[in-house]
Amino acid sequence: MPEVPNERTLVLVKPDGVRRGLIGEVVARLERKGLTVVAARMLRIPPATAETHYAEHKDKPFYGELVGYITSAPVFAMAIEGRSAIAVVRALIGATDPAKAAPGTLRGDFALAMTSNLVHASDSAASAERELALYFHEKDYLSYTRTDAEYF
Ligand code: CMP
């Protein structure tokens, strides 16, 4: 059995990722790592949801731009499960500033700007729980075992 707990986290392919046709690239990288997609939906985030999601940034100078951007076009929202999924997903995505994100990470390979930085992922267990509830109901999570689960 895994020595680290199975975790669930939220991943959003942001408007730039959707509009650039990069949903599949993001999903592929998560899946090939051994993570499991347990729920997914595409939506245009309502402004009130965006404001709740990014409430911790509401006093930051970039808050208005951030909310405007995340509501500007559809996002692709996923619930992702796996061993240490929260930290593993953040590592696959790379640094928040894509100019500093390491090559090989999603932002390192596909993004350059801070606002349109391709992907959002929860940064802690508490954030994951709070953010997942903004986009999914309990009944949305589908449990299944990957055929290659023995390796993960
Ligand atoms: P995300 O992972 O979605 O979490 C908060 C977002 O705020 C972050 O990605 C960036 O898109 C954005 N952000 C963080 N810091 C800055 C900044 N200094 N200037 C502009 N946008 C920022």
mmCIF file of C-alpha atoms and ligand atoms in Angstrom:
data_model
loop_
_atom_site.group_PDB
_atom_site.id
_atom_site.type_symbol
_atom_site.label_atom_id
_atom_site.label_comp_id
_atom_site.label_asym_id
_atom_site.label_seq_id
_atom_site.Cartn_x
_atom_site.Cartn_y
_atom_site.Cartn_z
ATOM 1 C CA MET A 1 0.000 0.000 0.000
ATOM 2 C CA PRO A 2 1.197 3.559 -0.629
ATOM 3 C CA GLU A 3 3.137 5.062 2.278
ATOM 4 C CA VAL A 4 1.689 8.473 1.358
ATOM 5 C CA PRO A 5 -2.023 9.151 1.311
ATOM 6 C CA ASN A 6 -4.193 9.224 -1.739
ATOM 7 C CA GLU A 7 -5.195 12.843 -2.282
ATOM 8 C CA ARG A 8 -7.709 14.671 -4.440
ATOM 9 C CA THR A 9 -6.993 18.085 -5.941
ATOM 10 C CA LEU A 10 -8.503 20.603 -8.336
ATOM 11 C CA VAL A 11 -6.873 21.353 -11.681
ATOM 12 C CA LEU A 12 -8.216 24.054 -14.009
ATOM 13 C CA VAL A 13 -7.024 24.397 -17.575
ATOM 14 C CA LYS A 14 -7.353 28.182 -17.749
ATOM 15 C CA PRO A 15 -8.840 30.168 -20.649
ATOM 16 C CA ASP A 16 -5.482 30.412 -22.446
ATOM 17 C CA GLY A 17 -5.047 26.631 -22.298
ATOM 18 C CA VAL A 18 -8.554 26.004 -23.585
ATOM 19 C CA ARG A 19 -8.320 28.585 -26.365
ATOM 20 C CA ARG A 20 -4.901 27.294 -27.455
ATOM 21 C CA GLY A 21 -6.118 23.705 -27.702
ATOM 22 C CA LEU A 22 -3.978 22.492 -24.791
ATOM 23 C CA ILE A 23 -6.608 20.634 -22.733
ATOM 24 C CA GLY A 24 -5.366 17.305 -24.057
ATOM 25 C CA GLU A 25 -1.720 18.154 -23.345
ATOM 26 C CA VAL A 26 -2.537 18.947 -19.708
ATOM 27 C CA VAL A 27 -4.664 15.823 -19.231
ATOM 28 C CA ALA A 28 -2.039 13.636 -20.922
ATOM 29 C CA ARG A 29 0.718 14.831 -18.607
ATOM 30 C CA LEU A 30 -1.377 14.192 -15.514
ATOM 31 C CA GLU A 31 -2.412 10.735 -16.721
ATOM 32 C CA ARG A 32 1.035 9.610 -17.817
ATOM 33 C CA LYS A 33 2.387 10.498 -14.377
ATOM 34 C CA GLY A 34 -0.054 7.981 -12.902
ATOM 35 C CA LEU A 35 -2.707 10.372 -11.631
ATOM 36 C CA THR A 36 -6.399 9.598 -12.129
ATOM 37 C CA VAL A 37 -9.067 11.942 -13.477
ATOM 38 C CA VAL A 38 -12.115 11.281 -11.261
ATOM 39 C CA ALA A 39 -14.348 14.167 -12.420
ATOM 40 C CA ALA A 40 -14.257 16.735 -15.213
ATOM 41 C CA ARG A 41 -16.396 19.512 -16.617
ATOM 42 C CA MET A 42 -16.044 22.472 -18.922
ATOM 43 C CA LEU A 43 -17.592 25.743 -17.826
ATOM 44 C CA ARG A 44 -17.432 29.472 -18.068
ATOM 45 C CA ILE A 45 -16.724 30.429 -14.441
ATOM 46 C CA PRO A 46 -19.365 32.857 -13.114
ATOM 47 C CA PRO A 47 -17.817 36.088 -11.706
ATOM 48 C CA ALA A 48 -19.082 35.326 -8.177
ATOM 49 C CA THR A 49 -17.406 31.900 -8.240
ATOM 50 C CA ALA A 50 -14.166 33.435 -9.515
ATOM 51 C CA GLU A 51 -14.243 35.988 -6.702
ATOM 52 C CA THR A 52 -14.731 33.225 -4.132
ATOM 53 C CA HIS A 53 -12.055 31.069 -5.698
ATOM 54 C CA TYR A 54 -9.472 33.859 -5.640
ATOM 55 C CA ALA A 55 -10.675 35.532 -2.412
ATOM 56 C CA GLU A 56 -7.210 35.232 -0.828
ATOM 57 C CA HIS A 57 -5.904 37.611 -3.534
ATOM 58 C CA LYS A 58 -8.634 40.211 -3.258
ATOM 59 C CA ASP A 59 -6.308 42.892 -1.894
ATOM 60 C CA LYS A 60 -3.590 42.238 -4.490
ATOM 61 C CA PRO A 61 -3.101 44.678 -7.374
ATOM 62 C CA PHE A 62 -3.626 41.914 -9.934
ATOM 63 C CA TYR A 63 -6.943 40.674 -8.473
ATOM 64 C CA GLY A 64 -9.213 42.465 -10.960
ATOM 65 C CA GLU A 65 -7.179 41.268 -13.907
ATOM 66 C CA LEU A 66 -7.121 37.732 -12.511
ATOM 67 C CA VAL A 67 -10.909 37.538 -12.054
ATOM 68 C CA GLY A 68 -11.494 39.179 -15.437
ATOM 69 C CA TYR A 69 -9.178 36.723 -17.098
ATOM 70 C CA ILE A 70 -10.446 33.508 -15.505
ATOM 71 C CA THR A 71 -14.019 34.456 -16.496
ATOM 72 C CA SER A 72 -13.093 35.525 -20.045
ATOM 73 C CA ALA A 73 -13.543 32.126 -21.729
ATOM 74 C CA PRO A 74 -14.265 28.543 -20.676
ATOM 75 C CA VAL A 75 -12.044 26.567 -18.349
ATOM 76 C CA PHE A 76 -11.670 22.798 -18.149
ATOM 77 C CA ALA A 77 -12.023 21.723 -14.510
ATOM 78 C CA MET A 78 -10.805 18.361 -13.243
ATOM 79 C CA ALA A 79 -10.676 16.516 -9.956
ATOM 80 C CA ILE A 80 -7.409 14.581 -9.889
ATOM 81 C CA GLU A 81 -6.535 11.763 -7.499
ATOM 82 C CA GLY A 82 -3.319 9.967 -6.699
ATOM 83 C CA ARG A 83 -0.445 9.546 -4.287
ATOM 84 C CA SER A 84 0.530 12.973 -2.967
ATOM 85 C CA ALA A 85 -1.560 14.393 -5.800
ATOM 86 C CA ILE A 86 -1.510 17.971 -4.476
ATOM 87 C CA ALA A 87 2.287 18.308 -4.469
ATOM 88 C CA VAL A 88 2.793 16.126 -7.536
ATOM 89 C CA VAL A 89 0.400 18.186 -9.662
ATOM 90 C CA ARG A 90 2.033 21.435 -8.528
ATOM 91 C CA ALA A 91 5.427 20.007 -9.536
ATOM 92 C CA LEU A 92 4.141 18.992 -12.968
ATOM 93 C CA ILE A 93 2.696 22.477 -13.488
ATOM 94 C CA GLY A 94 5.783 24.417 -12.417
ATOM 95 C CA ALA A 95 6.331 27.841 -10.868
ATOM 96 C CA THR A 96 3.463 30.370 -10.838
ATOM 97 C CA ASP A 97 5.545 32.748 -12.957
ATOM 98 C CA PRO A 98 5.962 30.864 -16.235
ATOM 99 C CA ALA A 99 9.110 32.840 -17.018
ATOM 100 C CA LYS A 100 10.680 31.057 -14.019
ATOM 101 C CA ALA A 101 9.011 27.665 -14.498
ATOM 102 C CA ALA A 102 11.455 24.871 -15.277
ATOM 103 C CA PRO A 103 11.483 23.357 -18.763
ATOM 104 C CA GLY A 104 9.584 20.094 -18.688
ATOM 105 C CA THR A 105 6.818 21.548 -16.540
ATOM 106 C CA LEU A 106 3.556 22.606 -18.172
ATOM 107 C CA ARG A 107 4.129 26.309 -17.546
ATOM 108 C CA GLY A 108 7.818 25.955 -18.390
ATOM 109 C CA ASP A 109 6.935 24.470 -21.756
ATOM 110 C CA PHE A 110 3.775 26.333 -22.738
ATOM 111 C CA ALA A 111 3.420 29.680 -20.932
ATOM 112 C CA LEU A 112 5.204 32.979 -20.467
ATOM 113 C CA ALA A 113 2.802 35.394 -18.754
ATOM 114 C CA MET A 114 1.750 35.466 -15.095
ATOM 115 C CA THR A 115 -2.000 35.856 -15.675
ATOM 116 C CA SER A 116 -2.357 33.498 -18.624
ATOM 117 C CA ASN A 117 -0.270 30.808 -16.970
ATOM 118 C CA LEU A 118 -2.177 27.865 -18.461
ATOM 119 C CA VAL A 119 -3.201 25.918 -15.382
ATOM 120 C CA HIS A 120 -4.387 26.370 -11.819
ATOM 121 C CA ALA A 121 -3.963 23.691 -9.155
ATOM 122 C CA SER A 122 -4.811 23.726 -5.457
ATOM 123 C CA ASP A 123 -1.812 24.453 -3.228
ATOM 124 C CA SER A 124 -2.811 22.581 -0.049
ATOM 125 C CA ALA A 125 -5.278 20.019 1.279
ATOM 126 C CA ALA A 126 -7.448 22.801 2.687
ATOM 127 C CA SER A 127 -7.423 24.682 -0.632
ATOM 128 C CA ALA A 128 -8.201 21.503 -2.533
ATOM 129 C CA GLU A 129 -11.249 20.785 -0.393
ATOM 130 C CA ARG A 130 -12.510 24.354 -0.652
ATOM 131 C CA GLU A 131 -11.834 24.736 -4.381
ATOM 132 C CA LEU A 132 -13.183 21.327 -5.424
ATOM 133 C CA ALA A 133 -16.491 22.222 -3.763
ATOM 134 C CA LEU A 134 -16.770 25.281 -6.036
ATOM 135 C CA TYR A 135 -16.854 23.106 -9.148
ATOM 136 C CA PHE A 136 -18.020 19.611 -8.156
ATOM 137 C CA HIS A 137 -20.616 17.834 -6.038
ATOM 138 C CA GLU A 138 -19.780 14.622 -4.169
ATOM 139 C CA LYS A 139 -21.849 12.661 -6.669
ATOM 140 C CA ASP A 140 -19.595 13.860 -9.522
ATOM 141 C CA TYR A 141 -16.581 11.854 -8.317
ATOM 142 C CA LEU A 142 -16.316 8.548 -10.148
ATOM 143 C CA SER A 143 -14.234 5.832 -8.557
ATOM 144 C CA TYR A 144 -12.375 3.350 -10.759
ATOM 145 C CA THR A 145 -9.053 1.548 -10.785
ATOM 146 C CA ARG A 146 -6.559 2.184 -13.564
ATOM 147 C CA THR A 147 -5.366 -1.014 -15.247
ATOM 148 C CA ASP A 148 -1.793 0.098 -14.485
ATOM 149 C CA ALA A 149 -2.561 0.960 -10.829
ATOM 150 C CA GLU A 150 -0.027 -1.578 -9.524
ATOM 151 C CA TYR A 151 2.775 0.743 -10.690
ATOM 152 C CA PHE A 152 1.502 3.814 -8.900
HETATM 153 P P1 CMP B 1 -2.965 30.543 -9.925
HETATM 154 O O1 CMP B 1 -2.215 29.305 -9.680
HETATM 155 O O2 CMP B 1 -4.277 30.425 -10.629
HETATM 156 O O3 CMP B 1 -3.203 31.306 -8.544
HETATM 157 C C1 CMP B 1 -3.388 32.681 -8.454
HETATM 158 C C2 CMP B 1 -3.065 33.379 -9.753
HETATM 159 O O4 CMP B 1 -2.798 34.730 -9.622
HETATM 160 C C3 CMP B 1 -1.802 32.788 -10.323
HETATM 161 O O5 CMP B 1 -2.048 31.506 -10.803
HETATM 162 C C4 CMP B 1 -1.447 33.825 -11.369
HETATM 163 O O6 CMP B 1 -2.148 33.626 -12.585
HETATM 164 C C5 CMP B 1 -1.941 35.088 -10.694
HETATM 165 N N1 CMP B 1 -0.839 35.840 -10.105
HETATM 166 C C6 CMP B 1 -0.098 35.520 -9.061
HETATM 167 N N2 CMP B 1 0.814 36.490 -8.805
HETATM 168 C C7 CMP B 1 0.618 37.444 -9.738
HETATM 169 C C8 CMP B 1 1.241 38.668 -10.030
HETATM 170 N N3 CMP B 1 2.253 39.115 -9.269
HETATM 171 N N4 CMP B 1 0.790 39.359 -11.073
HETATM 172 C C9 CMP B 1 -0.225 38.919 -11.821
HETATM 173 N N5 CMP B 1 -0.869 37.736 -11.592
HETATM 174 C C10 CMP B 1 -0.438 37.009 -10.567
#
